[in-house]
Amino acid sequence: MNLLNGIDYGTPKSESENLVTLEIDGITVTVPQGTSVMRAAAEYGINVPKLCATDSLEAFGSCRLCLVEIEGRRGYPASCTTPVDPGMKVRTQTPKLADIRRGVMELYISDHPLDCLTCPANGNCELQDMAGVVGLREVRYGYDGENHLRMEKDESNPYFTYDASKCIVCNRCVRACEETQGTFALTIDSRGFASRVSAGQKEDFIDSECVSCGACVDACPTATLTEKTVIMMGQAEHSKITTCAYCGVGCSFKAEMKGNEVVRMIPNENGGANHGHACVKGRFAWGYATHKDRMLKPMIRSKITDPWKEVSWEEAINHAASEIKRIQAKYGRGSVGGLVSSRCTNEEGYLVQKLVRAAFGNNNVDTCARVCHSPTGYGLKVTMGESAGTQTFDSVMKSDCVLIIGANPAAGHPVFASIMKRRLRQGAKLIVVDPRTTEMVKSPHIQADYHLKLKPGANVAIVNALAHVIITENLHKPDFIKERCEVDSFEEWAEFVSLPENSPEALEPATGVPAADIRGAARMFATAKNSAIYYGLGVTEHAQGSTTVIGIANLAMATGNVGREGVGVNPLRGQNNVQGSCDMGSFPHELPGYRHVSDSTARAEFEAVWGCTLESEPGLRIPNMFDAALEGSFKGLYCEGEDVVQSDPNTQHVTAALEAMECVIVQDIFLNETAKYAHVFLPGASFLEKDGTFTNAERRISRVRKVMPPKAGYADWEVTMMLSNALGYPMNYKHPREIMDEIAALTPTFTGVSFKRIDELGGSIQWPCNDEAPEGTPTMHINEFVRGKGRFINTKFYGSGERPSKDYPFILTTGRILSQYNVGAQTRRTFNNMWHSEDRLEIHPDDAAEKGIKQNDWVGIKSSAGETVLRADITERIQPGVVYTTFHFPESGANVITTNSSDWATNCPEYKVTAVQITPVNQPSEWQRTYNRFNTQQERFATTDMVPREPAATK
Ligand code: SF4
Ligand code: SF4
Ligand code: SF4
Ligand code: FES
């Protein structure tokens, strides 16, 4: 249960604009129509006892504790299920009501263990509180009769316990799983006295459909569903609000602490992105932050074949700085560069790019957005003028038609998926464009109206075919286009998409999708009142990634679906701060706020504040850095919080490039795969150990708050500062708030942003936030596009160079799953491994039969880049001719297979389309054997006795 989130009003807020006035206990109250009597009372400080009601769920009316008397009505209606009426006169406290409530409580308590003093919920239990509120003094019924007190606990979930003996069958958990999470994993089994909560078909939680989001645990008013950490550690002593460090949803949490130890993370009901909900990662999988694998000592070595030498912070920083200076003196100023982490805060990202531009003196800075959403930046900028998503997550609640392209929010953005599913259950239409049958296509009470199960690499063809139908059937919005867009560009585009070659029928061989389905989907999208597009890496990580983003923007503009709630173009950005790292100027061609380095006015502003001269030419992108390293001109890399060896394509190319460098400096919390190729290791700090901000996929800037001291002595921003100072470029910030003040002073879209302002606005701000929008901008492009008029651009379809051939007859596509996160460095160090302990290769049954592959067999996968081996998972989720895997485990080597093929505009790798051959095998690939030997050696180098796991001496 979660009583620490403030007042529980019992039932959800009514959104009605009509007000109703009534009288409760002699007080005149005015509330929106549709408000329950319980909530109306609570809003005026009158608390009616309750057990089955909570304000995050619709009223259920089962416990009968909240009965009231209403003048002129017979009996005692439940205040949680009774809506207010004008002139109603309600009494919440009478001797008769007190009697009834005591009787109800007596029955509950007579079948409840009286172990309050040793119960983990003691002091934080609604049943205990209500017993006190109703004045229960005795229980007349003994324990001799039938009861539930000896029921067994279900301990199968690694994060929470289900103790059925404490269940009061209030149904809150069942409703939370349905309404809040949308998984429908729980039921009330049996009837009457025998009824109890059941996961699935009387399964253990771990074997059921439960995805361990924790919503039921938060909703439970007793200790029936309780976090195991609370059982172990007891109730928290203090708490701080912070932001999840996993995905781009950016859920707000209350970190509940005992001293410097986290007891639990409670989703914050005031969180603008999550409204009190969470997923298994943010809610439970935070143990990595204090895992024994954390590297807490700075280390250096001359060669990667040497063991690490533990050194003081001072020696490590001085060594790193002298190596950078040596390399630049020998090979030139452009021979070094840096990578900004999308896991770190905005302030830390800003400092790394500043270090590169001001202290290294070049623009060789890039970030992992290069390999995920750089096409979003390009495609949305050229069409609409701003490279970020247009809406809030809540906007989907006003959508009538949702088009998801190349994204699986249920796995990648789970809390947003829950919001979206709620809207879909209310009746919004759904079109999914995906080569796989994802959870968004079909799950409890969700069924896509159209699933366009396209061949990987055919996104542009699908988008063009949809546009063809919209234009040729006159389903576009001429008024919107005339008023808001460049009409010439529209006419040129309309002519292009109307060409017969762009019809669904002509493109059917390329898309693999029946033309009639595309026609139906196009009509559904164009004719709904509000249609919204959500897309992910299944759009961007293609050779034509930028083209598809442009095509998506074209579709939204042509149908007038931009500039209000319920519509828009919504890139589901992957990592917690990937939006922020882009905003902070982490690309080689852009200063903070997306101002091009060739813009002399922008450069002059930064030069004046930074006290240096800036390069006017864009620097190297990540793949260019690797190519230059192999050519011999790029020799040094400062890599903060990014694991390019595991995350970037063509692993062997990446490792060869790192081996060709003379100084690789890795700053991370773990000895990640890239650190195994490093010469300097600087310990990083987890999100719990620092102050700052993250920016989520809605452009929402949220505070990250330090809840424990940095385990290695310094937060990441302090380490970057020390490195800069050692290089001779002074940085002297006392607190991240000063860094944000500098960002705000130099970035027009951030002018109004400060830590103080974020606090004033309740915890977050959506940029742009400036004089024109002092409270931020939830919806973009309302009256006009950021670039003025929206611009249509033709999107000619070219099939991917990675296409099936005699040698490589299958297409490999990749994705992620709910329980693991990206390279898995964090989630692999948690109990989340119980759900997914290895990457598997999904194969269609027909292909498996033809190849003689059975479930769990080892399968060799070979591409032009390399070869690896994974176990088979035979499933109809995937279509014939296509195989699929995740990439969360380094030993899987999924990126050994992916090639250097990349987006034409941004170099974003084409992870989603690789031509491969598959064969049954009985041993790991050559690469895997080499990896295992190398990995064992590197782990030994870092775990000798000379590397104690204690903090190094700090300031
Ligand atoms: S943890 Fe989430 S998915 Fe699992 S039963 Fe509870 S609410 Fe449902
Ligand atoms: S497990 Fe908790 S929330 Fe669910 S019915 Fe029992 S007491 Fe209520
Ligand atoms: S949805 Fe994303 S931000 Fe929210 S808890 Fe899960 S991982 Fe964290
Ligand atoms: S709180 Fe109203 S019936 Fe339970």
mmCIF file of N, CA and C in Angstrom, residues 12 21 163 177 207 220 296 365 453 503 578 633 675 681 689 691 714 733 803 826 850 860 898 923:
data_model
loop_
_atom_site.group_PDB
_atom_site.id
_atom_site.type_symbol
_atom_site.label_atom_id
_atom_site.label_comp_id
_atom_site.label_asym_id
_atom_site.label_seq_id
_atom_site.Cartn_x
_atom_site.Cartn_y
_atom_site.Cartn_z
ATOM 1 N N PRO A 12 -11.640 8.643 -8.219
ATOM 2 C CA PRO A 12 -10.957 9.566 -9.134
ATOM 3 C C PRO A 12 -11.673 10.909 -9.255
ATOM 4 N N THR A 21 -23.704 21.651 -5.979
ATOM 5 C CA THR A 21 -23.564 22.074 -4.578
ATOM 6 C C THR A 21 -24.475 21.209 -3.705
ATOM 7 N N ASP A 163 0.644 -12.644 0.660
ATOM 8 C CA ASP A 163 0.306 -13.360 1.886
ATOM 9 C C ASP A 163 -1.220 -13.407 1.992
ATOM 10 N N CYS A 177 -4.621 -3.930 -11.556
ATOM 11 C CA CYS A 177 -4.029 -4.672 -12.666
ATOM 12 C C CYS A 177 -4.812 -4.424 -13.959
ATOM 13 N N ASP A 207 4.503 -17.455 -12.543
ATOM 14 C CA ASP A 207 4.097 -18.232 -13.728
ATOM 15 C C ASP A 207 2.888 -17.633 -14.436
ATOM 16 N N CYS A 220 -2.824 -2.254 -2.647
ATOM 17 C CA CYS A 220 -3.268 -3.115 -1.550
ATOM 18 C C CYS A 220 -3.283 -2.360 -0.224
ATOM 19 N N LEU A 296 34.463 1.068 -7.938
ATOM 20 C CA LEU A 296 34.515 2.263 -7.088
ATOM 21 C C LEU A 296 35.887 2.915 -7.028
ATOM 22 N N VAL A 365 32.093 15.357 -30.786
ATOM 23 C CA VAL A 365 31.259 14.888 -29.686
ATOM 24 C C VAL A 365 29.991 14.272 -30.290
ATOM 25 N N LYS A 453 1.494 -6.128 -41.148
ATOM 26 C CA LYS A 453 2.675 -6.928 -40.774
ATOM 27 C C LYS A 453 3.664 -6.895 -41.934
ATOM 28 N N SER A 503 0.908 3.308 -55.017
ATOM 29 C CA SER A 503 -0.372 2.754 -54.552
ATOM 30 C C SER A 503 -0.108 1.507 -53.709
ATOM 31 N N VAL A 578 17.695 10.529 -23.379
ATOM 32 C CA VAL A 578 18.183 10.683 -24.755
ATOM 33 C C VAL A 578 17.669 11.987 -25.362
ATOM 34 N N SER A 633 43.911 8.319 -37.574
ATOM 35 C CA SER A 633 43.907 9.755 -37.259
ATOM 36 C C SER A 633 43.129 10.084 -35.984
ATOM 37 N N ALA A 675 34.738 -0.700 -21.414
ATOM 38 C CA ALA A 675 35.818 -0.516 -20.431
ATOM 39 C C ALA A 675 36.891 -1.589 -20.578
ATOM 40 N N PHE A 681 39.997 4.080 -16.291
ATOM 41 C CA PHE A 681 38.620 3.839 -15.843
ATOM 42 C C PHE A 681 38.298 4.804 -14.714
ATOM 43 N N GLU A 689 22.795 8.970 -6.815
ATOM 44 C CA GLU A 689 23.946 9.595 -6.153
ATOM 45 C C GLU A 689 24.218 11.009 -6.637
ATOM 46 N N ASP A 691 22.503 15.069 -8.160
ATOM 47 C CA ASP A 691 21.418 15.996 -8.490
ATOM 48 C C ASP A 691 21.482 16.345 -9.966
ATOM 49 N N TYR A 714 32.525 10.876 -6.157
ATOM 50 C CA TYR A 714 32.147 12.014 -6.995
ATOM 51 C C TYR A 714 30.961 11.673 -7.896
ATOM 52 N N TYR A 733 31.744 24.712 -11.135
ATOM 53 C CA TYR A 733 30.357 24.738 -10.667
ATOM 54 C C TYR A 733 30.300 24.126 -9.267
ATOM 55 N N ARG A 803 19.046 -7.207 -48.212
ATOM 56 C CA ARG A 803 17.858 -7.944 -48.639
ATOM 57 C C ARG A 803 18.202 -9.428 -48.776
ATOM 58 N N GLN A 826 22.362 -2.775 -16.307
ATOM 59 C CA GLN A 826 21.648 -2.573 -15.046
ATOM 60 C C GLN A 826 20.723 -3.757 -14.745
ATOM 61 N N GLU A 850 11.758 -26.267 -41.837
ATOM 62 C CA GLU A 850 12.566 -26.423 -43.052
ATOM 63 C C GLU A 850 14.051 -26.582 -42.711
ATOM 64 N N GLY A 860 23.030 -21.133 -35.379
ATOM 65 C CA GLY A 860 24.064 -20.202 -35.835
ATOM 66 C C GLY A 860 23.428 -19.153 -36.741
ATOM 67 N N THR A 898 24.978 -7.347 -36.878
ATOM 68 C CA THR A 898 24.503 -6.144 -37.575
ATOM 69 C C THR A 898 25.657 -5.479 -38.325
ATOM 70 N N GLN A 923 27.781 -25.693 -31.112
ATOM 71 C CA GLN A 923 28.768 -25.027 -30.261
ATOM 72 C C GLN A 923 28.735 -23.517 -30.516
#
